mmCIF file of C-alpha atoms in Angstrom:
data_model
loop_
_atom_site.group_PDB
_atom_site.id
_atom_site.type_symbol
_atom_site.label_atom_id
_atom_site.label_comp_id
_atom_site.label_asym_id
_atom_site.label_seq_id
_atom_site.Cartn_x
_atom_site.Cartn_y
_atom_site.Cartn_z
ATOM 1 C CA MET A 1 -4.582 -190.784 -87.875
ATOM 2 C CA LYS A 2 -8.232 -189.805 -88.080
ATOM 3 C CA LYS A 3 -8.563 -190.265 -84.332
ATOM 4 C CA PHE A 4 -5.518 -188.053 -83.783
ATOM 5 C CA VAL A 5 -6.900 -185.280 -86.019
ATOM 6 C CA ALA A 6 -10.304 -185.555 -84.331
ATOM 7 C CA GLY A 7 -8.620 -185.327 -80.935
ATOM 8 C CA VAL A 8 -6.712 -182.205 -81.990
ATOM 9 C CA LEU A 9 -9.870 -180.579 -83.303
ATOM 10 C CA ILE A 10 -11.792 -181.381 -80.130
ATOM 11 C CA THR A 11 -8.946 -180.019 -78.006
ATOM 12 C CA LEU A 12 -8.847 -176.791 -80.028
ATOM 13 C CA ALA A 13 -12.616 -176.440 -79.741
ATOM 14 C CA VAL A 14 -12.459 -176.890 -75.969
ATOM 15 C CA VAL A 15 -9.631 -174.344 -75.698
ATOM 16 C CA LEU A 16 -11.559 -171.800 -77.790
ATOM 17 C CA ILE A 17 -14.716 -172.301 -75.731
ATOM 18 C CA ILE A 18 -12.815 -171.889 -72.459
ATOM 19 C CA ARG A 19 -11.006 -168.819 -73.774
ATOM 20 C CA SER A 20 -14.293 -167.322 -74.965
ATOM 21 C CA CYS A 21 -15.843 -167.868 -71.536
ATOM 22 C CA ASN A 22 -12.819 -166.362 -69.818
ATOM 23 C CA ASP A 23 -12.883 -163.322 -72.122
ATOM 24 C CA GLY A 24 -16.553 -162.804 -71.280
ATOM 25 C CA LYS A 25 -15.787 -162.996 -67.570
ATOM 26 C CA GLU A 26 -12.876 -160.575 -67.967
ATOM 27 C CA ASP A 27 -15.076 -158.090 -69.861
ATOM 28 C CA GLN A 28 -17.767 -158.362 -67.204
ATOM 29 C CA SER A 29 -15.165 -157.951 -64.465
ATOM 30 C CA ILE A 30 -13.750 -154.839 -66.142
ATOM 31 C CA LEU A 31 -17.272 -153.457 -66.588
ATOM 32 C CA GLU A 32 -18.053 -153.972 -62.920
ATOM 33 C CA GLU A 33 -14.723 -152.445 -61.871
ATOM 34 C CA ASN A 34 -15.367 -149.414 -64.082
ATOM 35 C CA SER A 35 -18.853 -149.062 -62.626
ATOM 36 C CA MET A 36 -17.499 -149.167 -59.081
ATOM 37 C CA LEU A 37 -14.756 -146.680 -59.966
ATOM 38 C CA ILE A 38 -17.245 -144.233 -61.490
ATOM 39 C CA GLN A 39 -19.527 -144.421 -58.454
ATOM 40 C CA GLN A 40 -16.562 -143.933 -56.121
ATOM 41 C CA GLU A 41 -15.252 -140.945 -58.062
ATOM 42 C CA ILE A 42 -18.679 -139.317 -58.148
ATOM 43 C CA THR A 43 -18.889 -139.813 -54.393
ATOM 44 C CA ASN A 44 -15.472 -138.222 -53.988
ATOM 45 C CA VAL A 45 -16.466 -135.051 -55.831
ATOM 46 C CA SER A 46 -19.820 -134.868 -54.053
ATOM 47 C CA LYS A 47 -18.657 -132.120 -51.782
ATOM 48 C CA LEU A 48 -20.114 -128.832 -50.727
ATOM 49 C CA ILE A 49 -19.371 -126.032 -53.173
ATOM 50 C CA VAL A 50 -19.370 -122.703 -51.374
ATOM 51 C CA THR A 51 -19.184 -119.122 -52.584
ATOM 52 C CA GLU A 52 -18.844 -116.560 -49.822
ATOM 53 C CA GLY A 53 -19.627 -112.868 -49.700
ATOM 54 C CA HIS A 54 -20.065 -110.018 -47.290
ATOM 55 C CA PHE A 55 -22.860 -107.462 -47.208
ATOM 56 C CA ALA A 56 -23.574 -104.417 -45.074
ATOM 57 C CA GLU A 57 -26.920 -102.800 -44.432
ATOM 58 C CA VAL A 58 -27.932 -99.653 -42.573
ATOM 59 C CA TYR A 59 -31.547 -99.693 -41.490
ATOM 60 C CA ASN A 60 -33.562 -96.941 -39.891
ATOM 61 C CA TYR A 61 -36.354 -98.344 -37.757
ATOM 62 C CA LYS A 62 -39.194 -96.123 -36.640
ATOM 63 C CA ASP A 63 -42.514 -96.925 -35.043
ATOM 64 C CA SER A 64 -45.212 -94.709 -33.600
ATOM 65 C CA LYS A 65 -48.336 -95.487 -31.652
ATOM 66 C CA GLU A 66 -51.334 -93.225 -31.277
ATOM 67 C CA LEU A 67 -52.413 -92.384 -27.766
ATOM 68 C CA PHE A 68 -55.879 -91.031 -27.242
ATOM 69 C CA GLY A 69 -56.349 -90.580 -30.969
ATOM 70 C CA PRO A 70 -54.079 -88.798 -33.493
ATOM 71 C CA LEU A 71 -53.390 -85.887 -31.169
ATOM 72 C CA LEU A 72 -50.734 -87.700 -29.152
ATOM 73 C CA ARG A 73 -48.147 -90.168 -30.429
ATOM 74 C CA ALA A 74 -45.545 -92.279 -28.663
ATOM 75 C CA GLU A 75 -42.537 -92.974 -30.877
ATOM 76 C CA LYS A 76 -39.538 -95.258 -30.879
ATOM 77 C CA LYS A 77 -36.676 -95.483 -33.317
ATOM 78 C CA ALA A 78 -33.298 -97.065 -33.821
ATOM 79 C CA LEU A 79 -30.400 -97.012 -36.254
ATOM 80 C CA VAL A 80 -29.352 -100.569 -37.074
ATOM 81 C CA VAL A 81 -26.054 -101.463 -38.748
ATOM 82 C CA VAL A 82 -25.904 -105.010 -40.101
ATOM 83 C CA ASN A 83 -22.829 -106.862 -41.331
ATOM 84 C CA ALA A 84 -23.666 -110.213 -42.862
ATOM 85 C CA ASP A 85 -21.605 -113.121 -44.128
ATOM 86 C CA VAL A 86 -23.409 -114.937 -46.925
ATOM 87 C CA THR A 87 -22.730 -118.352 -48.422
ATOM 88 C CA VAL A 88 -24.229 -119.892 -51.561
ATOM 89 C CA ALA A 89 -23.741 -123.654 -51.704
ATOM 90 C CA TYR A 90 -24.676 -126.798 -53.622
ATOM 91 C CA ASP A 91 -24.533 -129.963 -51.542
ATOM 92 C CA LEU A 92 -23.573 -132.535 -54.182
ATOM 93 C CA SER A 93 -23.894 -135.357 -51.653
ATOM 94 C CA LYS A 94 -27.613 -134.987 -52.408
ATOM 95 C CA ILE A 95 -27.190 -135.499 -56.148
ATOM 96 C CA GLU A 96 -29.372 -138.307 -57.531
ATOM 97 C CA PHE A 97 -27.657 -140.500 -60.130
ATOM 98 C CA GLU A 98 -27.563 -144.065 -61.379
ATOM 99 C CA VAL A 99 -24.963 -146.130 -63.215
ATOM 100 C CA ASP A 100 -26.302 -148.292 -66.039
ATOM 101 C CA GLN A 101 -23.721 -150.980 -66.799
ATOM 102 C CA ALA A 102 -25.672 -152.413 -69.729
ATOM 103 C CA THR A 103 -25.492 -149.174 -71.720
ATOM 104 C CA LYS A 104 -22.357 -147.792 -70.039
ATOM 105 C CA THR A 105 -24.253 -144.681 -69.022
ATOM 106 C CA VAL A 106 -24.113 -142.469 -65.948
ATOM 107 C CA LYS A 107 -27.519 -140.853 -65.530
ATOM 108 C CA ILE A 108 -27.807 -137.710 -63.426
ATOM 109 C CA ASN A 109 -31.463 -137.467 -62.483
ATOM 110 C CA SER A 110 -31.518 -134.393 -60.265
ATOM 111 C CA ILE A 111 -29.198 -131.817 -58.743
ATOM 112 C CA PRO A 112 -29.951 -130.114 -55.412
ATOM 113 C CA GLU A 113 -30.948 -126.484 -55.426
ATOM 114 C CA ALA A 114 -28.666 -123.769 -54.167
ATOM 115 C CA GLU A 115 -28.593 -123.190 -50.431
ATOM 116 C CA ILE A 116 -28.262 -119.542 -49.396
ATOM 117 C CA ASN A 117 -27.266 -118.952 -45.788
ATOM 118 C CA LEU A 118 -27.236 -115.551 -44.110
ATOM 119 C CA ASN A 119 -25.317 -114.907 -40.902
ATOM 120 C CA PRO A 120 -26.075 -111.290 -39.977
ATOM 121 C CA ASP A 121 -24.560 -109.409 -37.052
ATOM 122 C CA PHE A 122 -26.846 -106.652 -35.751
ATOM 123 C CA GLU A 123 -25.580 -103.539 -33.993
ATOM 124 C CA TYR A 124 -28.107 -101.038 -32.617
ATOM 125 C CA TYR A 125 -27.363 -97.315 -32.346
ATOM 126 C CA ASP A 126 -29.370 -94.277 -31.303
ATOM 127 C CA VAL A 127 -32.122 -96.353 -29.737
ATOM 128 C CA THR A 128 -34.803 -94.065 -28.299
ATOM 129 C CA ALA A 129 -38.311 -94.806 -27.143
ATOM 130 C CA ASP A 130 -41.106 -92.953 -25.405
ATOM 131 C CA TYR A 131 -42.224 -94.300 -22.068
ATOM 132 C CA LEU A 132 -45.530 -95.574 -23.448
ATOM 133 C CA ASN A 133 -43.996 -97.228 -26.513
ATOM 134 C CA GLN A 134 -40.956 -99.221 -25.421
ATOM 135 C CA PHE A 135 -38.915 -101.628 -27.521
ATOM 136 C CA ASP A 136 -39.901 -105.258 -27.124
ATOM 137 C CA ALA A 137 -39.119 -108.657 -28.700
ATOM 138 C CA ALA A 138 -41.612 -108.075 -31.519
ATOM 139 C CA ASP A 139 -39.681 -104.977 -32.624
ATOM 140 C CA TYR A 140 -36.363 -106.793 -32.770
ATOM 141 C CA ASN A 141 -37.911 -109.705 -34.669
ATOM 142 C CA LYS A 142 -39.480 -107.289 -37.131
ATOM 143 C CA ILE A 143 -36.132 -105.574 -37.695
ATOM 144 C CA LYS A 144 -34.363 -108.892 -38.278
ATOM 145 C CA LYS A 145 -37.043 -110.113 -40.685
ATOM 146 C CA THR A 146 -36.987 -106.875 -42.690
ATOM 147 C CA VAL A 147 -33.191 -106.723 -42.866
ATOM 148 C CA LYS A 148 -32.876 -110.384 -43.917
ATOM 149 C CA ALA A 149 -35.395 -109.845 -46.717
ATOM 150 C CA SER A 150 -33.406 -106.824 -47.898
ATOM 151 C CA LEU A 151 -30.149 -108.778 -47.787
ATOM 152 C CA MET A 152 -31.654 -111.635 -49.782
ATOM 153 C CA LYS A 153 -32.574 -109.182 -52.536
ATOM 154 C CA LYS A 154 -28.986 -107.934 -52.573
ATOM 155 C CA VAL A 155 -27.644 -111.484 -52.791
ATOM 156 C CA GLU A 156 -29.950 -112.314 -55.710
ATOM 157 C CA ALA A 157 -28.823 -109.164 -57.510
ATOM 158 C CA SER A 158 -25.134 -109.837 -56.866
ATOM 159 C CA ALA A 159 -22.627 -112.115 -58.603
ATOM 160 C CA LEU A 160 -22.635 -114.625 -55.732
ATOM 161 C CA ARG A 161 -25.225 -116.942 -57.235
ATOM 162 C CA SER A 162 -23.647 -116.900 -60.708
ATOM 163 C CA ASN A 163 -20.237 -117.611 -59.155
ATOM 164 C CA ALA A 164 -21.706 -120.591 -57.333
ATOM 165 C CA GLU A 165 -23.333 -121.782 -60.572
ATOM 166 C CA ASN A 166 -19.970 -121.657 -62.314
ATOM 167 C CA ARG A 167 -18.450 -123.696 -59.499
ATOM 168 C CA LEU A 168 -21.240 -126.225 -59.924
ATOM 169 C CA ILE A 169 -20.565 -126.537 -63.652
ATOM 170 C CA SER A 170 -16.880 -127.044 -62.832
ATOM 171 C CA GLU A 171 -17.752 -130.003 -60.607
ATOM 172 C CA LEU A 172 -20.062 -131.486 -63.245
ATOM 173 C CA GLN A 173 -17.225 -131.286 -65.745
ATOM 174 C CA LYS A 174 -15.375 -133.833 -63.607
ATOM 175 C CA PHE A 175 -18.256 -136.250 -64.149
ATOM 176 C CA TYR A 176 -18.039 -135.763 -67.914
ATOM 177 C CA ILE A 177 -14.244 -136.119 -68.084
ATOM 178 C CA LEU A 178 -14.344 -139.304 -66.006
ATOM 179 C CA THR A 179 -17.105 -141.013 -67.971
ATOM 180 C CA ASN A 180 -15.762 -139.911 -71.350
ATOM 181 C CA SER A 181 -12.247 -141.185 -70.573
ATOM 182 C CA MET A 182 -13.704 -144.631 -69.792
ATOM 183 C CA GLY A 183 -15.909 -144.795 -72.871
ATOM 184 C CA TRP A 184 -19.139 -144.157 -70.962
ATOM 185 C CA ARG A 185 -21.961 -141.687 -71.612
ATOM 186 C CA LEU A 186 -23.140 -138.938 -69.266
ATOM 187 C CA THR A 187 -26.772 -137.854 -69.370
ATOM 188 C CA TYR A 188 -28.893 -135.393 -67.454
ATOM 189 C CA GLN A 189 -32.634 -136.025 -67.474
ATOM 190 C CA GLU A 190 -32.298 -138.217 -70.597
ATOM 191 C CA GLN A 191 -30.246 -135.541 -72.385
ATOM 192 C CA THR A 192 -26.806 -136.784 -73.469
ATOM 193 C CA ILE A 193 -23.880 -134.505 -72.673
ATOM 194 C CA GLU A 194 -21.698 -134.530 -75.782
ATOM 195 C CA SER A 195 -18.986 -132.111 -74.649
ATOM 196 C CA LEU A 196 -17.832 -129.826 -71.852
ATOM 197 C CA GLU A 197 -19.622 -127.009 -73.628
ATOM 198 C CA GLY A 198 -22.747 -129.137 -73.479
ATOM 199 C CA LEU A 199 -22.817 -128.688 -69.706
ATOM 200 C CA GLN A 200 -23.135 -124.950 -70.235
ATOM 201 C CA GLY A 201 -25.949 -125.609 -72.672
ATOM 202 C CA ILE A 202 -28.094 -127.322 -70.029
ATOM 203 C CA LYS A 203 -27.230 -124.745 -67.366
ATOM 204 C CA PRO A 204 -30.669 -123.052 -67.390
ATOM 205 C CA ALA A 205 -32.324 -126.434 -66.982
ATOM 206 C CA ILE A 206 -30.361 -127.640 -63.996
ATOM 207 C CA LEU A 207 -30.012 -124.480 -61.982
ATOM 208 C CA PRO A 208 -32.826 -122.943 -59.928
#
């Protein structure tokens, strides 16, 4: 009888040990699957966020050159009409993050800066030039450089950048919802994101 009881106890102990080992393997397997899922989902949302706009600029170009001193000048001028398509984008494929399985934490280390692209179309009107002061490549390059600088100021003063920032926050919310639903933490530069509103709280820190 004692041998029978001892055998039962040993069998139960073996079963419990095996079950404990299997549970540990299952937990580790689930952890690894969750980690892979999170990385895959972050990759899926790592797309280019684009805000588009259109700007117009009218630029009067004038240049004069002295000939034989201030008594005689050779002038050239042009009226330039510029229509420009502008895009503000965040390429989230360049986001730097790491997944820490031990602490169940997704750490966002850095977010790429906004990319502003200008695609201007130049149309020249009323182009006149004196014989001794003709238009050349340097003039056209100067016009393009000046107009692009002016357009950039308009873009910075417009709602395009803030719209793009809001789109960025919207994408980051997907990270938070995913990690939170799986019982993981989301951090940015060691700062834990506690809620969707928390993403707005770190907005000045993550945006250029």
